[in-house]
mmCIF file of C-alpha atoms and ligand atoms in Angstrom:
data_model
loop_
_atom_site.group_PDB
_atom_site.id
_atom_site.type_symbol
_atom_site.label_atom_id
_atom_site.label_comp_id
_atom_site.label_asym_id
_atom_site.label_seq_id
_atom_site.Cartn_x
_atom_site.Cartn_y
_atom_site.Cartn_z
ATOM 1 C CA UNK A 1 6.466 -43.036 -16.453
ATOM 2 C CA UNK A 2 6.417 -42.782 -12.741
ATOM 3 C CA UNK A 3 6.195 -39.427 -10.919
ATOM 4 C CA UNK A 4 9.128 -37.775 -9.436
ATOM 5 C CA UNK A 5 7.033 -35.645 -7.152
ATOM 6 C CA UNK A 6 7.191 -36.465 -3.389
ATOM 7 C CA UNK A 7 4.160 -38.172 -2.062
ATOM 8 C CA UNK A 8 3.231 -35.251 0.068
ATOM 9 C CA UNK A 9 3.942 -32.751 -2.793
ATOM 10 C CA UNK A 10 2.847 -29.157 -2.877
ATOM 11 C CA UNK A 11 2.574 -27.137 -6.358
ATOM 12 C CA UNK A 12 2.412 -23.268 -6.239
ATOM 13 C CA UNK A 13 0.606 -21.333 -9.026
ATOM 14 C CA UNK A 14 1.150 -17.568 -9.032
ATOM 15 C CA UNK A 15 0.240 -14.853 -11.521
ATOM 16 C CA UNK A 16 -1.521 -11.673 -12.274
ATOM 17 C CA UNK A 17 -5.417 -11.639 -12.407
ATOM 18 C CA UNK A 18 -6.815 -13.439 -15.376
ATOM 19 C CA UNK A 19 -3.777 -15.524 -16.333
ATOM 20 C CA UNK A 20 -5.990 -18.764 -15.613
ATOM 21 C CA UNK A 21 -4.682 -19.736 -12.194
ATOM 22 C CA UNK A 22 -8.213 -20.984 -11.111
ATOM 23 C CA UNK A 23 -8.981 -23.176 -14.068
ATOM 24 C CA UNK A 24 -5.605 -24.404 -14.504
ATOM 25 C CA UNK A 25 -4.877 -24.985 -10.826
ATOM 26 C CA UNK A 26 -8.205 -27.008 -10.743
ATOM 27 C CA UNK A 27 -7.129 -29.147 -13.693
ATOM 28 C CA UNK A 28 -4.068 -29.972 -12.442
ATOM 29 C CA UNK A 29 -5.461 -30.756 -9.089
ATOM 30 C CA UNK A 30 -7.870 -33.174 -10.775
ATOM 31 C CA UNK A 31 -5.186 -34.718 -13.039
ATOM 32 C CA UNK A 32 -2.996 -35.518 -9.767
ATOM 33 C CA UNK A 33 -5.836 -36.133 -7.330
ATOM 34 C CA UNK A 34 -4.749 -33.214 -5.158
ATOM 35 C CA UNK A 35 -6.535 -30.712 -3.180
ATOM 36 C CA UNK A 36 -7.081 -27.178 -4.868
ATOM 37 C CA UNK A 37 -6.981 -23.943 -2.910
ATOM 38 C CA UNK A 38 -7.615 -20.684 -4.555
ATOM 39 C CA UNK A 39 -6.122 -18.270 -1.907
ATOM 40 C CA UNK A 40 -7.510 -15.227 -3.705
ATOM 41 C CA UNK A 41 -11.037 -16.398 -2.787
ATOM 42 C CA UNK A 42 -9.876 -15.931 0.952
ATOM 43 C CA UNK A 43 -8.840 -12.143 0.456
ATOM 44 C CA UNK A 44 -11.970 -11.642 -1.582
ATOM 45 C CA UNK A 45 -14.193 -13.064 1.247
ATOM 46 C CA UNK A 46 -12.709 -10.875 3.645
ATOM 47 C CA UNK A 47 -12.884 -7.880 1.456
ATOM 48 C CA UNK A 48 -16.676 -8.722 1.140
ATOM 49 C CA UNK A 49 -17.113 -8.988 4.688
ATOM 50 C CA UNK A 50 -15.546 -5.494 5.414
ATOM 51 C CA UNK A 51 -17.613 -3.759 2.860
ATOM 52 C CA UNK A 52 -20.851 -5.246 3.887
ATOM 53 C CA UNK A 53 -20.259 -4.587 7.480
ATOM 54 C CA UNK A 54 -18.838 -1.175 7.139
ATOM 55 C CA UNK A 55 -15.473 -2.148 8.381
ATOM 56 C CA UNK A 56 -13.079 0.673 7.015
ATOM 57 C CA UNK A 57 -10.610 -0.742 4.384
ATOM 58 C CA UNK A 58 -7.803 1.136 6.060
ATOM 59 C CA UNK A 59 -8.316 -0.183 9.637
ATOM 60 C CA UNK A 60 -5.732 -2.753 9.344
ATOM 61 C CA UNK A 61 -6.437 -4.036 13.097
ATOM 62 C CA UNK A 62 -10.248 -4.394 12.438
ATOM 63 C CA UNK A 63 -9.697 -6.265 9.213
ATOM 64 C CA UNK A 64 -7.145 -8.821 10.971
ATOM 65 C CA UNK A 65 -10.055 -9.061 13.849
ATOM 66 C CA UNK A 66 -12.495 -9.824 11.085
ATOM 67 C CA UNK A 67 -10.377 -12.575 9.356
ATOM 68 C CA UNK A 68 -10.089 -14.198 12.663
ATOM 69 C CA UNK A 69 -13.692 -14.230 13.599
ATOM 70 C CA UNK A 70 -14.956 -14.877 10.122
ATOM 71 C CA UNK A 71 -13.441 -18.690 9.771
ATOM 72 C CA UNK A 72 -13.121 -18.307 5.825
ATOM 73 C CA UNK A 73 -13.225 -21.706 4.202
ATOM 74 C CA UNK A 74 -13.066 -22.599 0.640
ATOM 75 C CA UNK A 75 -14.620 -26.004 -0.120
ATOM 76 C CA UNK A 76 -14.197 -28.303 -3.120
ATOM 77 C CA UNK A 77 -17.847 -28.525 -4.008
ATOM 78 C CA UNK A 78 -21.364 -27.067 -3.386
ATOM 79 C CA UNK A 79 -24.344 -26.438 -5.425
ATOM 80 C CA UNK A 80 -24.208 -27.162 -9.313
ATOM 81 C CA UNK A 81 -24.490 -23.503 -10.393
ATOM 82 C CA UNK A 82 -21.433 -23.208 -12.249
ATOM 83 C CA UNK A 83 -19.376 -22.438 -9.228
ATOM 84 C CA UNK A 84 -15.515 -23.599 -9.069
ATOM 85 C CA UNK A 85 -15.668 -24.114 -5.326
ATOM 86 C CA UNK A 86 -17.816 -22.808 -2.300
ATOM 87 C CA UNK A 87 -16.502 -19.873 -0.234
ATOM 88 C CA UNK A 88 -17.850 -19.789 3.237
ATOM 89 C CA UNK A 89 -17.324 -16.664 5.688
ATOM 90 C CA UNK A 90 -18.975 -16.048 8.994
ATOM 91 C CA UNK A 91 -21.314 -19.157 8.231
ATOM 92 C CA UNK A 92 -22.531 -17.458 4.873
ATOM 93 C CA UNK A 93 -22.069 -18.872 1.338
ATOM 94 C CA UNK A 94 -20.492 -15.778 -0.258
ATOM 95 C CA UNK A 95 -19.223 -17.741 -3.404
ATOM 96 C CA UNK A 96 -20.983 -15.214 -5.947
ATOM 97 C CA UNK A 97 -20.776 -12.333 -3.678
ATOM 98 C CA UNK A 98 -16.971 -12.106 -3.880
ATOM 99 C CA UNK A 99 -16.761 -11.924 -7.502
ATOM 100 C CA UNK A 100 -18.876 -8.613 -7.610
ATOM 101 C CA UNK A 101 -17.246 -5.263 -8.967
ATOM 102 C CA UNK A 102 -17.082 -3.591 -5.445
ATOM 103 C CA UNK A 103 -15.018 -6.426 -4.234
ATOM 104 C CA UNK A 104 -12.926 -6.405 -7.386
ATOM 105 C CA UNK A 105 -12.167 -2.641 -6.847
ATOM 106 C CA UNK A 106 -11.280 -3.091 -3.002
ATOM 107 C CA UNK A 107 -9.715 -6.467 -2.879
ATOM 108 C CA UNK A 108 -5.997 -5.283 -3.632
ATOM 109 C CA UNK A 109 -6.443 -2.415 -0.769
ATOM 110 C CA UNK A 110 -7.307 -5.213 1.708
ATOM 111 C CA UNK A 111 -4.821 -7.663 0.489
ATOM 112 C CA UNK A 112 -2.012 -5.042 0.922
ATOM 113 C CA UNK A 113 -1.996 -4.910 4.644
ATOM 114 C CA UNK A 114 0.921 -7.015 6.108
ATOM 115 C CA UNK A 115 -1.007 -8.123 9.228
ATOM 116 C CA UNK A 116 -4.107 -9.224 7.152
ATOM 117 C CA UNK A 117 -1.567 -11.176 4.937
ATOM 118 C CA UNK A 118 0.059 -12.826 7.924
ATOM 119 C CA UNK A 119 -3.412 -14.136 9.097
ATOM 120 C CA UNK A 120 -4.103 -15.546 5.625
ATOM 121 C CA UNK A 121 -0.491 -17.088 5.093
ATOM 122 C CA UNK A 122 -0.962 -18.871 8.511
ATOM 123 C CA UNK A 123 -4.262 -20.507 7.395
ATOM 124 C CA UNK A 124 -3.082 -21.500 3.866
ATOM 125 C CA UNK A 125 0.246 -23.064 5.212
ATOM 126 C CA UNK A 126 -1.685 -25.041 7.733
ATOM 127 C CA UNK A 127 -3.938 -26.272 4.932
ATOM 128 C CA UNK A 128 -0.984 -27.038 2.773
ATOM 129 C CA UNK A 129 0.991 -28.837 5.484
ATOM 130 C CA UNK A 130 -0.982 -32.189 4.674
ATOM 131 C CA UNK A 131 0.747 -31.890 1.130
ATOM 132 C CA UNK A 132 -0.867 -33.119 -2.086
ATOM 133 C CA UNK A 133 -2.253 -29.899 -2.909
ATOM 134 C CA UNK A 134 -2.065 -27.002 -5.456
ATOM 135 C CA UNK A 135 -2.372 -23.567 -4.135
ATOM 136 C CA UNK A 136 -3.024 -20.484 -6.308
ATOM 137 C CA UNK A 137 -2.330 -16.754 -5.651
ATOM 138 C CA UNK A 138 0.212 -14.216 -5.828
ATOM 139 C CA UNK A 139 2.745 -15.201 -3.099
ATOM 140 C CA UNK A 140 2.568 -18.794 -2.913
ATOM 141 C CA UNK A 141 5.990 -19.748 -4.240
ATOM 142 C CA UNK A 142 7.671 -16.645 -2.558
ATOM 143 C CA UNK A 143 5.971 -16.674 0.914
ATOM 144 C CA UNK A 144 3.397 -19.295 1.502
ATOM 145 C CA UNK A 145 5.116 -22.308 0.110
ATOM 146 C CA UNK A 146 8.798 -21.304 -0.386
ATOM 147 C CA UNK A 147 9.733 -24.811 -0.279
ATOM 148 C CA UNK A 148 7.007 -26.088 -2.590
ATOM 149 C CA UNK A 149 7.991 -28.964 -4.843
ATOM 150 C CA UNK A 150 7.030 -27.116 -8.058
ATOM 151 C CA UNK A 151 6.218 -23.394 -8.645
ATOM 152 C CA UNK A 152 4.818 -22.097 -11.833
ATOM 153 C CA UNK A 153 4.481 -18.461 -12.542
ATOM 154 C CA UNK A 154 1.625 -18.166 -15.035
ATOM 155 C CA UNK A 155 1.197 -15.181 -17.182
ATOM 156 C CA UNK A 156 -0.843 -13.828 -20.243
ATOM 157 C CA UNK A 157 -1.162 -10.767 -22.175
ATOM 158 C CA UNK A 158 -3.314 -7.906 -20.820
ATOM 159 C CA UNK A 159 -5.716 -8.130 -23.847
ATOM 160 C CA UNK A 160 -6.190 -11.896 -23.626
ATOM 161 C CA UNK A 161 -6.862 -11.605 -19.757
ATOM 162 C CA UNK A 162 -9.427 -8.807 -20.247
ATOM 163 C CA UNK A 163 -11.166 -10.768 -23.123
ATOM 164 C CA UNK A 164 -11.242 -14.010 -20.690
ATOM 165 C CA UNK A 165 -12.948 -11.786 -17.892
ATOM 166 C CA UNK A 166 -15.354 -10.698 -20.300
ATOM 167 C CA UNK A 167 -16.112 -13.910 -21.546
ATOM 168 C CA UNK A 168 -16.678 -15.339 -18.084
ATOM 169 C CA UNK A 169 -19.042 -12.130 -16.892
ATOM 170 C CA UNK A 170 -21.014 -12.617 -20.377
ATOM 171 C CA UNK A 171 -21.468 -16.172 -19.631
ATOM 172 C CA UNK A 172 -23.093 -15.021 -16.348
ATOM 173 C CA UNK A 173 -25.329 -12.728 -18.178
ATOM 174 C CA UNK A 174 -23.525 -9.558 -16.926
ATOM 175 C CA UNK A 175 -23.095 -6.552 -19.311
ATOM 176 C CA UNK A 176 -19.257 -5.877 -19.937
ATOM 177 C CA UNK A 177 -17.347 -2.990 -20.916
ATOM 178 C CA UNK A 178 -14.179 -4.784 -22.195
ATOM 179 C CA UNK A 179 -11.934 -1.529 -22.086
ATOM 180 C CA UNK A 180 -13.070 -0.820 -18.590
ATOM 181 C CA UNK A 181 -12.172 -4.267 -17.544
ATOM 182 C CA UNK A 182 -8.968 -3.941 -19.042
ATOM 183 C CA UNK A 183 -8.141 -0.687 -17.296
ATOM 184 C CA UNK A 184 -9.428 -2.505 -13.784
ATOM 185 C CA UNK A 185 -7.204 -5.309 -14.486
ATOM 186 C CA UNK A 186 -4.143 -3.394 -15.338
ATOM 187 C CA UNK A 187 -4.842 -1.009 -12.105
ATOM 188 C CA UNK A 188 -4.963 -4.309 -9.763
ATOM 189 C CA UNK A 189 -1.738 -5.576 -11.358
ATOM 190 C CA UNK A 190 -0.225 -2.340 -10.627
ATOM 191 C CA UNK A 191 -1.414 -2.600 -6.815
ATOM 192 C CA UNK A 192 -0.518 -6.260 -6.572
ATOM 193 C CA UNK A 193 2.831 -5.729 -8.052
ATOM 194 C CA UNK A 194 3.907 -2.674 -6.384
ATOM 195 C CA UNK A 195 2.801 -3.260 -2.852
ATOM 196 C CA UNK A 196 5.466 -3.488 -0.278
ATOM 197 C CA UNK A 197 3.989 -6.839 1.658
ATOM 198 C CA UNK A 198 4.667 -9.827 -0.602
ATOM 199 C CA UNK A 199 4.425 -8.203 -4.083
ATOM 200 C CA UNK A 200 3.378 -10.209 -7.057
ATOM 201 C CA UNK A 201 6.628 -11.507 -8.565
ATOM 202 C CA UNK A 202 7.910 -14.905 -9.559
ATOM 203 C CA UNK A 203 9.879 -16.794 -7.382
ATOM 204 C CA UNK A 204 13.682 -17.398 -8.208
ATOM 205 C CA UNK A 205 13.040 -21.022 -8.984
ATOM 206 C CA UNK A 206 9.576 -20.726 -10.480
ATOM 207 C CA UNK A 207 8.845 -21.839 -14.307
ATOM 208 C CA UNK A 208 7.360 -19.238 -16.373
ATOM 209 C CA UNK A 209 4.357 -20.114 -18.295
ATOM 210 C CA UNK A 210 2.590 -17.976 -20.830
ATOM 211 C CA UNK A 211 -0.992 -18.943 -21.220
ATOM 212 C CA UNK A 212 -1.958 -16.416 -23.986
ATOM 213 C CA UNK A 213 -2.290 -18.549 -27.055
ATOM 214 C CA UNK A 214 -2.728 -21.957 -25.209
ATOM 215 C CA UNK A 215 -5.781 -23.829 -24.061
ATOM 216 C CA UNK A 216 -6.472 -24.760 -20.717
ATOM 217 C CA UNK A 217 -5.713 -28.356 -21.271
ATOM 218 C CA UNK A 218 -2.253 -27.635 -22.909
ATOM 219 C CA UNK A 219 -1.262 -25.735 -19.894
ATOM 220 C CA UNK A 220 -2.470 -28.234 -17.393
ATOM 221 C CA UNK A 221 -0.670 -31.036 -19.435
ATOM 222 C CA UNK A 222 2.622 -28.786 -19.381
ATOM 223 C CA UNK A 223 2.058 -28.333 -15.546
ATOM 224 C CA UNK A 224 1.592 -32.083 -15.099
ATOM 225 C CA UNK A 225 4.478 -32.995 -17.160
ATOM 226 C CA UNK A 226 6.895 -30.888 -15.116
ATOM 227 C CA UNK A 227 5.294 -32.521 -11.990
ATOM 228 C CA UNK A 228 6.047 -35.962 -13.733
ATOM 229 C CA UNK A 229 9.532 -34.779 -14.293
ATOM 230 C CA UNK A 230 9.135 -35.164 -18.015
ATOM 231 C CA UNK A 231 9.882 -31.662 -19.022
ATOM 232 C CA UNK A 232 12.612 -29.143 -17.895
HETATM 233 O O1 DC B 1 -6.725 -14.046 -7.766
HETATM 234 P P1 DC B 1 -7.879 -13.076 -7.436
HETATM 235 O O2 DC B 1 -8.220 -11.952 -8.618
HETATM 236 O O3 DC B 1 -8.966 -13.744 -6.956
HETATM 237 O O4 DC B 1 -7.279 -12.587 -6.174
HETATM 238 C C1 DC B 1 -7.849 -11.388 -5.779
HETATM 239 C C2 DC B 1 -6.933 -10.274 -4.983
HETATM 240 O O5 DC B 1 -6.339 -10.838 -3.780
HETATM 241 C C3 DC B 1 -5.827 -9.883 -5.829
HETATM 242 O O6 DC B 1 -5.838 -8.515 -6.258
HETATM 243 C C4 DC B 1 -4.285 -9.844 -5.007
HETATM 244 C C5 DC B 1 -4.834 -10.642 -3.708
HETATM 245 N N1 DC B 1 -4.288 -11.820 -3.648
HETATM 246 C C6 DC B 1 -3.034 -11.601 -2.826
HETATM 247 O O7 DC B 1 -2.535 -10.637 -2.557
HETATM 248 N N2 DC B 1 -2.419 -12.851 -2.372
HETATM 249 C C7 DC B 1 -2.772 -14.174 -2.737
HETATM 250 N N3 DC B 1 -2.001 -15.125 -2.525
HETATM 251 C C8 DC B 1 -4.034 -14.178 -3.512
HETATM 252 C C9 DC B 1 -4.707 -13.111 -4.081
#
C-alpha cells in the first residue's frame, strides 16, 4: 500500500522519560528512511556544558549565551561503541557525558527556562524544515512542530520505565538502585509536566500509544502503520 504521508513529512514523538522515544524514533526513522533527532540530547548537552563550566543553572541569560556559542549538534553516526547517535557541543564529543547522574538531575532545571527553550526550538524547527524527519522530545507536537503530519504521545508505566533505564545502565556496567531510579524518573516527570513553559502534555491531535507491554518492534510497526494510513 502506498504511503499517505506527504513527501516532506514530519513525525513528532513526545512522552515522559523512559517511554522508549529514542529507540522507537530511531526504528521509525530507519523504516521510513527519515532523519532522527532526539531533542532531549540537546538540552542534556547544554546542561553538561553548564555544569562543567560552572554556569549557574538559575542564570537564564548565561545559559542562553552558552547555547548560542556551543553549536550543539546531534549527528546520526560515530564510533561503534553502542551509542545511538553522536552529540557534539563546543567541539567536544559529549555523547556519553550527557547521560551522567549529574546531568539527569539538572536537565529539567535547564530545560524549564523559556529563553533556553526558544533557542533550542528555533534550532530544532530549522532542522525539521527540510522534512522527512522524526523528532522526539516533550514539546514536539505542541510547540516545535505544531503542524507535524503525525503526532505520537508515547507512554509506559513508571515501573516499566525504571526497569528499562536500570537495564540500560546495567548493560553499561553501572551499579543501579532501581527504587532510586524510579524516584528520580518520577521527580523528572513532575518537573517536566509541571513547568510553565511548554510542559509535557499530549497535543490535542496526538495518537496515544502505551509501550508498557509492547516490544520496540511492535511500537515501531504501529507508528509506521499510522504513517502509512493503515491504522486510525
Ligand atoms: O528525553 P530526555 O530524558 O533525554 O530529556 C532530557 C530532559 O530534557 C527532560 O527532562 C526534559 C527536557 N526536554 C524538554 O524539555 N523538551 C524536549 N523537547 C526534550 C527534552
